[in-house]
CSV table of C-alpha atoms in Angstrom, one decimal:
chain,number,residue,atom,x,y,z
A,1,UNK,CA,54.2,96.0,98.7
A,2,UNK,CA,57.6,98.1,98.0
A,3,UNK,CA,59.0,100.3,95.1
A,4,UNK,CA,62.1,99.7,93.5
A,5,UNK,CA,63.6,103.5,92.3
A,6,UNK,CA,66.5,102.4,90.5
A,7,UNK,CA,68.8,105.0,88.3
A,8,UNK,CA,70.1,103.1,85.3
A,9,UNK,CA,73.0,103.1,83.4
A,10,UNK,CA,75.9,102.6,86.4
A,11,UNK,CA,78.0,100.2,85.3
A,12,UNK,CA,78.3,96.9,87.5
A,13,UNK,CA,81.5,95.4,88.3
A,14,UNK,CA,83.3,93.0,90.8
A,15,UNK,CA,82.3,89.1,92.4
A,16,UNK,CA,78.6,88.3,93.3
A,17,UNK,CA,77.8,84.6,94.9
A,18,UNK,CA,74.7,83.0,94.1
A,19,UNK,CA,71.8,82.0,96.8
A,20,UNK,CA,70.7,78.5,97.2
A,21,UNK,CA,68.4,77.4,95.1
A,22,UNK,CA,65.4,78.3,95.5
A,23,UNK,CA,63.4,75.1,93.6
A,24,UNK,CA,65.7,72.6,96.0
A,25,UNK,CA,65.3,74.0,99.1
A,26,UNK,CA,61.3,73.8,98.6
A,27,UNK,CA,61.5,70.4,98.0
A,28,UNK,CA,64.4,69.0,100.5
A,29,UNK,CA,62.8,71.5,103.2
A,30,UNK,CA,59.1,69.6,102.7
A,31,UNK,CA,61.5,66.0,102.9
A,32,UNK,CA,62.1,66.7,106.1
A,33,UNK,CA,58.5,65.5,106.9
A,34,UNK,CA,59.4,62.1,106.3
A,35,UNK,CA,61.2,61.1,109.1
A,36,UNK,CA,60.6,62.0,112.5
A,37,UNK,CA,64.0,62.1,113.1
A,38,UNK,CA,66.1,65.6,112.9
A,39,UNK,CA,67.5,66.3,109.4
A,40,UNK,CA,69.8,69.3,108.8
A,41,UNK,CA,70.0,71.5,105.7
A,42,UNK,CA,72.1,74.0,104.5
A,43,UNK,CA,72.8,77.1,102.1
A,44,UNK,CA,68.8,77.9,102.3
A,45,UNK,CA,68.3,80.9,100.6
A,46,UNK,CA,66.2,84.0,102.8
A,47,UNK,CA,63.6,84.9,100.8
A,48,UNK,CA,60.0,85.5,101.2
A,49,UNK,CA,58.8,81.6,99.6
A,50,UNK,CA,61.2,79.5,101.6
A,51,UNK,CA,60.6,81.8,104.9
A,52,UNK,CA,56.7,81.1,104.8
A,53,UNK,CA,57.3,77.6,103.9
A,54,UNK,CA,59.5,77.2,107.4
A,55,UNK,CA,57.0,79.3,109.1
A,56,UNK,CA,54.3,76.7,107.6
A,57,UNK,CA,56.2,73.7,109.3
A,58,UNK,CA,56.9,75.8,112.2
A,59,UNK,CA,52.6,75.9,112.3
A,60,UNK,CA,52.4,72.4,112.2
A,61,UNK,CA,54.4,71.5,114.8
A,62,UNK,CA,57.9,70.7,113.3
A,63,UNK,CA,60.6,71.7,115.2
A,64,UNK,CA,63.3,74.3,113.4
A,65,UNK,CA,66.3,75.3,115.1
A,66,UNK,CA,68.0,77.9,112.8
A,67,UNK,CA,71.7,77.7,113.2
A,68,UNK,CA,72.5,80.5,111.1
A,69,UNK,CA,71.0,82.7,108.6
A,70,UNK,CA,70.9,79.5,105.9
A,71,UNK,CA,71.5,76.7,108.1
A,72,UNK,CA,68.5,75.1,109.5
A,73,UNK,CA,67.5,71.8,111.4
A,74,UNK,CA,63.6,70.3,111.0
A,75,UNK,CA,62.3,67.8,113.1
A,76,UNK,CA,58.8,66.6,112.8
A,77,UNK,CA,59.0,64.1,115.7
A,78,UNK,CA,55.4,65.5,116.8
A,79,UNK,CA,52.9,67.1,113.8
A,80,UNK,CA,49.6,68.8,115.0
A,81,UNK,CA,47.8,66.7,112.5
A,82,UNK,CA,44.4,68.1,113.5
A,83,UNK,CA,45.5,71.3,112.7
A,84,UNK,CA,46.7,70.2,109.0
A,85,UNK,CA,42.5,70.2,107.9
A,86,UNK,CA,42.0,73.5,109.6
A,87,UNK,CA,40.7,76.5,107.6
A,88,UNK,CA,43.7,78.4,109.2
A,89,UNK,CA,46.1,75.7,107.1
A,90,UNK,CA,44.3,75.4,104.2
A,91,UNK,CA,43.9,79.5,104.2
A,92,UNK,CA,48.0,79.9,104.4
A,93,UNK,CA,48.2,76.7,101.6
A,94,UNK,CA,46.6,78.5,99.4
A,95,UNK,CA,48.6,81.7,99.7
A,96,UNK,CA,51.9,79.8,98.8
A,97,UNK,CA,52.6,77.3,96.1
A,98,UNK,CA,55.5,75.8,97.9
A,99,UNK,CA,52.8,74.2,99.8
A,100,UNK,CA,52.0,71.9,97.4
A,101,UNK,CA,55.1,70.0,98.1
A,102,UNK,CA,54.0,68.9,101.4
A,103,UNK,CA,51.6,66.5,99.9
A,104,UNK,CA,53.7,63.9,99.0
A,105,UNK,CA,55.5,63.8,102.8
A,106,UNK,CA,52.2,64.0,104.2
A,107,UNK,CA,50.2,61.3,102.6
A,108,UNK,CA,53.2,58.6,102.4
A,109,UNK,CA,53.7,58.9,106.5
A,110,UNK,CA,50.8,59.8,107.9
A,111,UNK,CA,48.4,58.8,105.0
A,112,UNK,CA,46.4,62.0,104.5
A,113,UNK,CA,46.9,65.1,103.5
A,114,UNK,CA,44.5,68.2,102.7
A,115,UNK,CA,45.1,70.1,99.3
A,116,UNK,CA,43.8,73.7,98.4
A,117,UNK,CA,44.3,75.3,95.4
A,118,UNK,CA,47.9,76.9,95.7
A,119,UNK,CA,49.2,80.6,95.1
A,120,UNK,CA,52.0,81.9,93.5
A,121,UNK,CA,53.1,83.4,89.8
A,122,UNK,CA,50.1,84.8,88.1
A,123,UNK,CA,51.8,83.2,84.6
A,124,UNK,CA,48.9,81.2,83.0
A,125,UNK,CA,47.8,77.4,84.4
A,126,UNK,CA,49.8,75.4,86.7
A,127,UNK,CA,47.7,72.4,87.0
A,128,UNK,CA,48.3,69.4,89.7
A,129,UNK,CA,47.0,66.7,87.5
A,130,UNK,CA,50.4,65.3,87.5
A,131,UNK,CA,50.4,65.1,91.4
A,132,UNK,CA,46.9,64.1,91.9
A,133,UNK,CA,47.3,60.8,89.0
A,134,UNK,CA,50.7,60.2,90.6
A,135,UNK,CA,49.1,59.6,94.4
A,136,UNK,CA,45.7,57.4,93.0
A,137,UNK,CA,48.4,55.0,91.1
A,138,UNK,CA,49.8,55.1,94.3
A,139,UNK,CA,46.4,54.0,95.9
A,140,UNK,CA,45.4,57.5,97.3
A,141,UNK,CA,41.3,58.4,97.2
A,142,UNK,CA,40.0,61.8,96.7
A,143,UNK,CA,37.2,63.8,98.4
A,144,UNK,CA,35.9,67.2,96.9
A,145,UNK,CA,35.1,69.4,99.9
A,146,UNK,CA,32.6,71.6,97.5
A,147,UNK,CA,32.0,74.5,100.6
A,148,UNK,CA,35.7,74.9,101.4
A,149,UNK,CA,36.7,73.9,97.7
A,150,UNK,CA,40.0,71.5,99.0
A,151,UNK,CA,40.9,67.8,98.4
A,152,UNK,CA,41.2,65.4,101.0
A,153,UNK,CA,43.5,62.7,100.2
A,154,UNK,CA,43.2,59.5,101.9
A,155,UNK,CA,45.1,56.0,101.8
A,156,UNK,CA,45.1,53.2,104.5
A,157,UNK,CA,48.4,51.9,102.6
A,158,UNK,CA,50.6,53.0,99.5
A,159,UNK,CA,51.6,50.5,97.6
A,160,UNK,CA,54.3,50.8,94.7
A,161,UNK,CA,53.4,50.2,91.2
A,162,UNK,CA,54.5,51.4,87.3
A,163,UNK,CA,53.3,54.4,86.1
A,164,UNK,CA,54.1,56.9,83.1
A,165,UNK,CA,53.5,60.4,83.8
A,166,UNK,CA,52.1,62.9,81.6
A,167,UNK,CA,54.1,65.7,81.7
A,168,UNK,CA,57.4,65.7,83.2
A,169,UNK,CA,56.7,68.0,85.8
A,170,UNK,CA,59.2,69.0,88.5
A,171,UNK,CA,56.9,69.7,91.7
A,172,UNK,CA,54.7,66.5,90.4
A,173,UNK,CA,57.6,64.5,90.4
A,174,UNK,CA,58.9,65.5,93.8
A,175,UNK,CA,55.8,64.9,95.5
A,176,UNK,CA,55.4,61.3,93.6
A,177,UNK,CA,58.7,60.4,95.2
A,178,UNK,CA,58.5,61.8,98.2
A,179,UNK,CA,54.8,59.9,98.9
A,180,UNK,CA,56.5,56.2,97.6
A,181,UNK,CA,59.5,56.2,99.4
A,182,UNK,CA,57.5,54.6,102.6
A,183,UNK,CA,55.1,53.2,100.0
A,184,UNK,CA,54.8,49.0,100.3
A,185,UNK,CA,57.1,47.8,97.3
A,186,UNK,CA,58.5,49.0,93.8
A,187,UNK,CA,57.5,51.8,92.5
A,188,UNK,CA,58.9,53.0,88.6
A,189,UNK,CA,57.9,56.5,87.8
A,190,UNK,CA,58.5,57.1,83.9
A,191,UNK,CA,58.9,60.3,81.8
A,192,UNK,CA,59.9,61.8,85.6
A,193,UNK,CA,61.3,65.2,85.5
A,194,UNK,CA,65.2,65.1,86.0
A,195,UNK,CA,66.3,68.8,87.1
A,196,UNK,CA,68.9,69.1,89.8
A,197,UNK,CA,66.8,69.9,91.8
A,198,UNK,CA,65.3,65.9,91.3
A,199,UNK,CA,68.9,64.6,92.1
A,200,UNK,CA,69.5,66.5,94.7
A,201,UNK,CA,66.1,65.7,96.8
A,202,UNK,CA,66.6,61.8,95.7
A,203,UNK,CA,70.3,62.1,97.1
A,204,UNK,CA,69.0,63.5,100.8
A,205,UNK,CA,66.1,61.0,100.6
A,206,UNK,CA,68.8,58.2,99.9
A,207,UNK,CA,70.9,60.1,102.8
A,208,UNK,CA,67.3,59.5,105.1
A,209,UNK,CA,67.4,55.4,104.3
A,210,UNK,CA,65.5,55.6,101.4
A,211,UNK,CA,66.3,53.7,97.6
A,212,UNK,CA,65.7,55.4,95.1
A,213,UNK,CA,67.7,54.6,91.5
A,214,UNK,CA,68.0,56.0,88.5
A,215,UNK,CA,69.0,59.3,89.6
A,216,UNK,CA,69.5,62.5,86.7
A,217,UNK,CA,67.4,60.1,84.1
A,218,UNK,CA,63.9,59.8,83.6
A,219,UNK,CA,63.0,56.8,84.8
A,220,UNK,CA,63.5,56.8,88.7
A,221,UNK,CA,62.8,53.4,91.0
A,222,UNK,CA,61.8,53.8,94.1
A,223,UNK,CA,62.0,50.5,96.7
A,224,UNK,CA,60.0,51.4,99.7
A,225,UNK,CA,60.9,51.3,103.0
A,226,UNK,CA,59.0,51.5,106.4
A,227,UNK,CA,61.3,54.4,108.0
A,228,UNK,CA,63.4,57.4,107.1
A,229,UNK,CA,66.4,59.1,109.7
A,230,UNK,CA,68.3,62.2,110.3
A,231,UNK,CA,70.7,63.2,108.0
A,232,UNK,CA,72.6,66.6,106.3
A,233,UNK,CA,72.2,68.1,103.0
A,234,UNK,CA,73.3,71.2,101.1
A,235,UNK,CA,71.5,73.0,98.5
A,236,UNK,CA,72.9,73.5,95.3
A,237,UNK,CA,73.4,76.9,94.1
A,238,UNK,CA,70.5,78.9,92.3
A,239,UNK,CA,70.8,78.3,88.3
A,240,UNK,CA,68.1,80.4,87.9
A,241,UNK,CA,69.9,83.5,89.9
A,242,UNK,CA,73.2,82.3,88.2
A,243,UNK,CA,71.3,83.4,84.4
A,244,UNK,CA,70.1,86.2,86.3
A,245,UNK,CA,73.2,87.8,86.9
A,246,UNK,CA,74.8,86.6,83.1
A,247,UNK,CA,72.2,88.7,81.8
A,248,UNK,CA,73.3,91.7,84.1
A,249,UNK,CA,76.8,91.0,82.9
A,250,UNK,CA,75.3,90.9,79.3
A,251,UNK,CA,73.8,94.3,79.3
A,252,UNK,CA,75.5,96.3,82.2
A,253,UNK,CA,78.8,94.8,82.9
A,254,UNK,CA,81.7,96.0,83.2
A,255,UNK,CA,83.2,92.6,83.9
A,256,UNK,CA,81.5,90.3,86.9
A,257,UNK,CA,82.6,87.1,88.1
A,258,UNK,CA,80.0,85.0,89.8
A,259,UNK,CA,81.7,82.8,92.2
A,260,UNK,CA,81.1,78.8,92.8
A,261,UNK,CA,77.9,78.0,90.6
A,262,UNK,CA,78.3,74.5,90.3
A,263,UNK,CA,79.3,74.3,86.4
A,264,UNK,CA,77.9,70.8,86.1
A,265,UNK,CA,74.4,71.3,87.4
A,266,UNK,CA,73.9,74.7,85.1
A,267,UNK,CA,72.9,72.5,82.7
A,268,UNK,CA,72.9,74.5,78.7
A,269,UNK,CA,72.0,78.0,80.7
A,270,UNK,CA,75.1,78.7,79.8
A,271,UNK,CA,75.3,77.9,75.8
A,272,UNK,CA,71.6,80.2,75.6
A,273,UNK,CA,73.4,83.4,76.6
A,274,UNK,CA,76.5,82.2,74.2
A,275,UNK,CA,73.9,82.0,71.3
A,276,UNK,CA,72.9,85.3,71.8
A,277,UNK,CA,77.1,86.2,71.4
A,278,UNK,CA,77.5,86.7,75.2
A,279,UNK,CA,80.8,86.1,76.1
A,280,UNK,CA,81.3,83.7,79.4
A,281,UNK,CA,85.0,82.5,80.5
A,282,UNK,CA,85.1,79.3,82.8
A,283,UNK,CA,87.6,79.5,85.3
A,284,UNK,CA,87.5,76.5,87.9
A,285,UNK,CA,83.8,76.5,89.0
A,286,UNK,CA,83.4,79.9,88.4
A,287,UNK,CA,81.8,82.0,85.7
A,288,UNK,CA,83.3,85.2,83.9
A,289,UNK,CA,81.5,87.6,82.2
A,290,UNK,CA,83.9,90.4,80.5
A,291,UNK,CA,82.5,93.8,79.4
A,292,UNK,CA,80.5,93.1,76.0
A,293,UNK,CA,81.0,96.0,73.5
A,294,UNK,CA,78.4,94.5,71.3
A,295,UNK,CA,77.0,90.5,71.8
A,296,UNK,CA,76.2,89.2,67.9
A,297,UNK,CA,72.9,86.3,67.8
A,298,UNK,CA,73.9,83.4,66.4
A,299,UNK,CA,72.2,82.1,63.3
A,300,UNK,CA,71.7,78.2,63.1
A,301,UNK,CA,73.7,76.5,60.6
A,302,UNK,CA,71.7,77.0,57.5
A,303,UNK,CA,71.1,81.0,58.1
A,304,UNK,CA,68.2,80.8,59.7
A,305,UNK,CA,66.9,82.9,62.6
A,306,UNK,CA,68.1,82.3,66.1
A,307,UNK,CA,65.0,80.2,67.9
A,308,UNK,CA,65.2,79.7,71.7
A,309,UNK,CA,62.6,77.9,73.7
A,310,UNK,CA,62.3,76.4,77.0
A,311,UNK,CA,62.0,72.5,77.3
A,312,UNK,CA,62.4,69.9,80.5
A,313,UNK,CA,65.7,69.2,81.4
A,314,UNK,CA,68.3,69.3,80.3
A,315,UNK,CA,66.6,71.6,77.9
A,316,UNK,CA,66.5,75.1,78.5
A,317,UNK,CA,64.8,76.6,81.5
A,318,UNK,CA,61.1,78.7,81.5
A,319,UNK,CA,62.8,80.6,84.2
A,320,UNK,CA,65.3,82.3,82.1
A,321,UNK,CA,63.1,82.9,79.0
A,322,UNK,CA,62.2,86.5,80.6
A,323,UNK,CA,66.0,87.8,81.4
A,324,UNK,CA,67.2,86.3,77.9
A,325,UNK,CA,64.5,88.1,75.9
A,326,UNK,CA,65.7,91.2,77.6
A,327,UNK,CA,69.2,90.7,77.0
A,328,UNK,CA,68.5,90.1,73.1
A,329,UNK,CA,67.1,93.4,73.3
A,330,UNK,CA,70.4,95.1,73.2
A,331,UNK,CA,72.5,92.1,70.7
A,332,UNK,CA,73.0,92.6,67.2
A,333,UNK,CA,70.7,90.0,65.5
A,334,UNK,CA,67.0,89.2,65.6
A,335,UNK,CA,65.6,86.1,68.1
A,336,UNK,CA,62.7,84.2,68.6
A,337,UNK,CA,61.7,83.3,71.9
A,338,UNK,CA,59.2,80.6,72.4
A,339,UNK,CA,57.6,79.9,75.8
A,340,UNK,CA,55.7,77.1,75.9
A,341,UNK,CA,54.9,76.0,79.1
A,342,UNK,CA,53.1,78.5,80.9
A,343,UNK,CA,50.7,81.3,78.7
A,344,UNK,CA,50.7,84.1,80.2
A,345,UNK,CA,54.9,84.7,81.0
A,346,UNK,CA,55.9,86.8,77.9
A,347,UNK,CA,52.7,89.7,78.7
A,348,UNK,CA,55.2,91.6,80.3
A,349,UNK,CA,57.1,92.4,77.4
A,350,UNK,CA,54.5,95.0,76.7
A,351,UNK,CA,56.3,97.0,79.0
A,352,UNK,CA,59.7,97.0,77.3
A,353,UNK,CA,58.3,97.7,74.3
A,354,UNK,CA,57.5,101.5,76.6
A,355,UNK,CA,60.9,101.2,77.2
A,356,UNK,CA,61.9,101.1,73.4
A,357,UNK,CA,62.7,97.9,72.9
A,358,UNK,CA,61.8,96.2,69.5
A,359,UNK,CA,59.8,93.3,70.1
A,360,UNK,CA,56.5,91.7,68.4
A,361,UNK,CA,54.8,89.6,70.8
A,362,UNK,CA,53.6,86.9,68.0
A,363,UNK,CA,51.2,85.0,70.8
A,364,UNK,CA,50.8,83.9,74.4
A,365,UNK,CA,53.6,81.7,73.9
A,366,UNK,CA,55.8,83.4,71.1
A,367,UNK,CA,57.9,86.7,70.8
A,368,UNK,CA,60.5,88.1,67.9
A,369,UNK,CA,63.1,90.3,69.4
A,370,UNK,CA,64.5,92.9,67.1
A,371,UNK,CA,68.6,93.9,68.9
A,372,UNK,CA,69.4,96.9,69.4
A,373,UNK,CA,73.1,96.6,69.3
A,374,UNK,CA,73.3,99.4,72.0
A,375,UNK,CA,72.3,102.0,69.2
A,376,UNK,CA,69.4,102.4,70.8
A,377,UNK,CA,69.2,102.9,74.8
A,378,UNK,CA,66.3,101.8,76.9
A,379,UNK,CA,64.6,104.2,78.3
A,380,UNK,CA,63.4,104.2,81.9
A,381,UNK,CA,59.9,103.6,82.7
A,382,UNK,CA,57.2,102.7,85.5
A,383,UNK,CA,56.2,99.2,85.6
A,384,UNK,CA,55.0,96.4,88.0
A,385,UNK,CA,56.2,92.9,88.3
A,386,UNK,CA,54.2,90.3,87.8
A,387,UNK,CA,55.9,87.3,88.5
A,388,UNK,CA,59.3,86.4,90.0
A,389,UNK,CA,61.1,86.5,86.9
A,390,UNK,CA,59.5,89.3,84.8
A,391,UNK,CA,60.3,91.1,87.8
A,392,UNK,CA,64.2,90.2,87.7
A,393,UNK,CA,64.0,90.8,83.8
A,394,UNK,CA,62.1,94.2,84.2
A,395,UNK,CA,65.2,95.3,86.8
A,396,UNK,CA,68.0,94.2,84.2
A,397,UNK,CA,66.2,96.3,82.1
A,398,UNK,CA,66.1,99.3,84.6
A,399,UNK,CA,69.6,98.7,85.2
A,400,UNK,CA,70.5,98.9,81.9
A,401,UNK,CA,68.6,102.2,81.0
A,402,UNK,CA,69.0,106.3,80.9
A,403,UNK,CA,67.0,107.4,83.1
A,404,UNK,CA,65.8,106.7,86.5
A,405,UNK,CA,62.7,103.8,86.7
A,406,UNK,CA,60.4,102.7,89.4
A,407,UNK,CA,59.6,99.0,89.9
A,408,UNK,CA,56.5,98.0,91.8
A,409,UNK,CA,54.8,94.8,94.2
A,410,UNK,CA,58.7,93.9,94.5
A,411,UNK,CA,57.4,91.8,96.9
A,412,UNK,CA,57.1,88.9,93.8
A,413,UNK,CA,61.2,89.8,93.1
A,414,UNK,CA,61.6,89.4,96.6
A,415,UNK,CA,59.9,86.1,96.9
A,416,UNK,CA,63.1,84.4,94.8
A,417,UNK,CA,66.2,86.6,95.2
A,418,UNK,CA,67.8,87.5,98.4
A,419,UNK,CA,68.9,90.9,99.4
A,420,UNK,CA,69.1,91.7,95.9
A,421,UNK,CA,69.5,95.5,95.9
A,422,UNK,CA,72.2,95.3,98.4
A,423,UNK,CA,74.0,92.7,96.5
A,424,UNK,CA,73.6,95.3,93.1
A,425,UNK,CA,74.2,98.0,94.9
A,426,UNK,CA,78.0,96.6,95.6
A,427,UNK,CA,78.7,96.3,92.3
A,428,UNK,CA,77.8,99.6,91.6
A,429,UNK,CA,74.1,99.9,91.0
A,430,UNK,CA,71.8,102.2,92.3
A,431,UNK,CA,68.6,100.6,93.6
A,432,UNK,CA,66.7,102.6,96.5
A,433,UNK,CA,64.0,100.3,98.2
A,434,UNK,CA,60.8,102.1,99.2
């Protein structure tokens, strides 16, 4: 599963570009299963999800020409659609959440679709109700295959219709949309998730022949159509890789510019790491992060302790909650974090608590982070990660401390950030892959 050995305290310096997102390219790469027609999609990140995902398609019979390493065409002119209620599919489903995102395309072409239970982070519940309410408004039927333990989804004809979602989720929304585009008439999805990565997969769908209104709010209105064509689209930059590396600049730093992040779409990432008293310079649509001496938490206006928490867009993140918690470790000031979304994503802080770092996890969903302000070092340790983002928060904490520390199942890093010991590495890390 790989080691990461990395010796800490080398200070990091130069430019770093981000990777495409990681979230988008799931979603646009699934859209392609609309049409039968070849649609072309750039700045796809290589890493592990988004490679298993195109090997996925490849298995069903889409056709991927890969122009270059993040420049790929899909056409699905000719889907093995036996093979799609195979054990073999359902066995590689359920090894890669991703997967869940070619429900939607599935059942609004071809009207099926079979669904197992999907991998991914081990951070607490990630339940499908959202998708599964979304296709029977739709007209969808379910069947419990209690031996093999899937869902086979089943409608002669979609047909559009109002409906109010119960949670704004992201994945649940993209599938929604993706299934009513070829639905029979209107569809209006309320409380829809609105993330960038939302716009952007309504914009290529729109780019396919589809119409779809009320892009970036949270009511979306989908007219259906019978067909979808080829088209182009490129993939936003990674926000969540773009916090990733302001955190790095935060605690390591010894000033970092990350090149062409797409200020617009970063949403209030930005404005999080400024309330913990990082400093970040805007220059055109890049980001500058100076050397920080010492980063001071803000205080809300009446005195009160600093409170960040993660929220749908536009409000903050759950992806960042991780590398913000460990950058407070080293600011002057005391913050609490509150993840709400998924339980189980703040149980790694256990292990930078071995590291020395000063933090009272309060519940499954809440921590208080005492700061440092640099007078007391992290110390290197041995630890796993357990999720994508743990796993990048556990290496800025590496990075950051005396002493040499060993990462393990990197595989999970690997999973959402490309090449990223080589990319460190040029700034001046040292980060041996074993």
């Amino acid at each position: 599963m790989g080691t990461f050995v990395i010796e800490g305290g080398h200070p990091l310096k130069g430019t770093i570009t981000p990777q495409g997102a990681k979230n988008e390219a799931l979603e646009v790469i699934c859209a392609t299963l609309l049409s039968s027609e070849e649609v072309r999609i750039n700045n796809i990140p290589d890493i592990l999800d988004v490679n298993n995902l195109i090997q996925l398609l490849k298995d069903i019979g889409v056709k991927v020409t890969k122009h270059s390493r993040h420049d790929y065409s899909f056409e699905a002119s000719n889907l093995d659609l036996d093979y799609l209620a195979s054990e073999e599919f359902v066995q590689k489903c359920a090894a890669l959440r991703g997967s869940v995102l070619m429900i939607g395309p599935l059942l609004g072409r071809f009207g099926k679709a079979t669904v197992a239970k999907p991998g991914g982070d081990k951070i607490g519940r990630r339940r499908l109700d959202t998708h599964f309410l979304g296709f029977k408004y739709l007209g969808a039927e379910f069947i419990h295959d209690d031996e093999r333990n899937t869902f086979d989804i089943k409608a002669d004809k979609l047909t559009g219709t109002y409906m109010l979602l119960d949670e704004a989720s992201v994945t649940g929304t993209a599938n929604i949309i993706m299934a009513a585009v070829l639905a029979e008439g209107k569809t209006t999805i309320y409380n829809a998730a609105c993330e960038p990565y939302i716009q952007q997969l309504c914009k290529l769908l729109n780019a396919m022949g589809a119409r779809i209104s009320g892009i970036a709010s949270n009511l979306i209105t989908i007219e259906g159509v019978e067909s979808l064509h080829s088209a182009e689209h490129t993939i936003l930059p990674d926000m969540i890789e773009v916090g990733s590396f302001i955190g790095m600049a935060a605690m390591i730093g010894d000033g970092i510019r990350i090149k062409d992040v797409s200020i617009e779409n970063l949403g209030i990432i930005p404005d999080a790491f400024r309330r913990l008293g990082v400093q970040i310079i805007e220059d055109g649509d890049d980001l500058v992060i100076p050397r920080q001496e010492h980063y001071i938490v803000d205080s809300f206006i009446d005195g009160t302790i600093m409170t960040l928490s993660d929220a749908p867009w536009p409000g903050l993140t759950p992806d960042l909650i991780s590398v913000l918690l460990v950058v407070a470790t080293q600011a002057k000031g005391s913050v609490l974090f509150h993840q709400k979304m998924f339980e189980s994503r703040l149980f790694f802080v256990d292990k930078l608590i071995d590291m020395r770092a000063q933090i009272i996890l309060c519940d499954p969903h809440r921590a208080v982070v005492v700061g440092h302000d640099r007078e007391i070092r992290l110390r290197a340790g041995r630890m796993a990660s357990p999720d994508i983002r743990a796993g990048i928060a556990l290496l800025i904490a590496a990075l950051s401390a005396d002493g040499t520390s060993r990462i393990e199942n990197i595989s999970q890093i690997d999973r959402g950030y490309e090449d990223i010991e080589q990319r460190l590495n040029a700034l001046g890390a040292k980060i041996t892959r074993e």
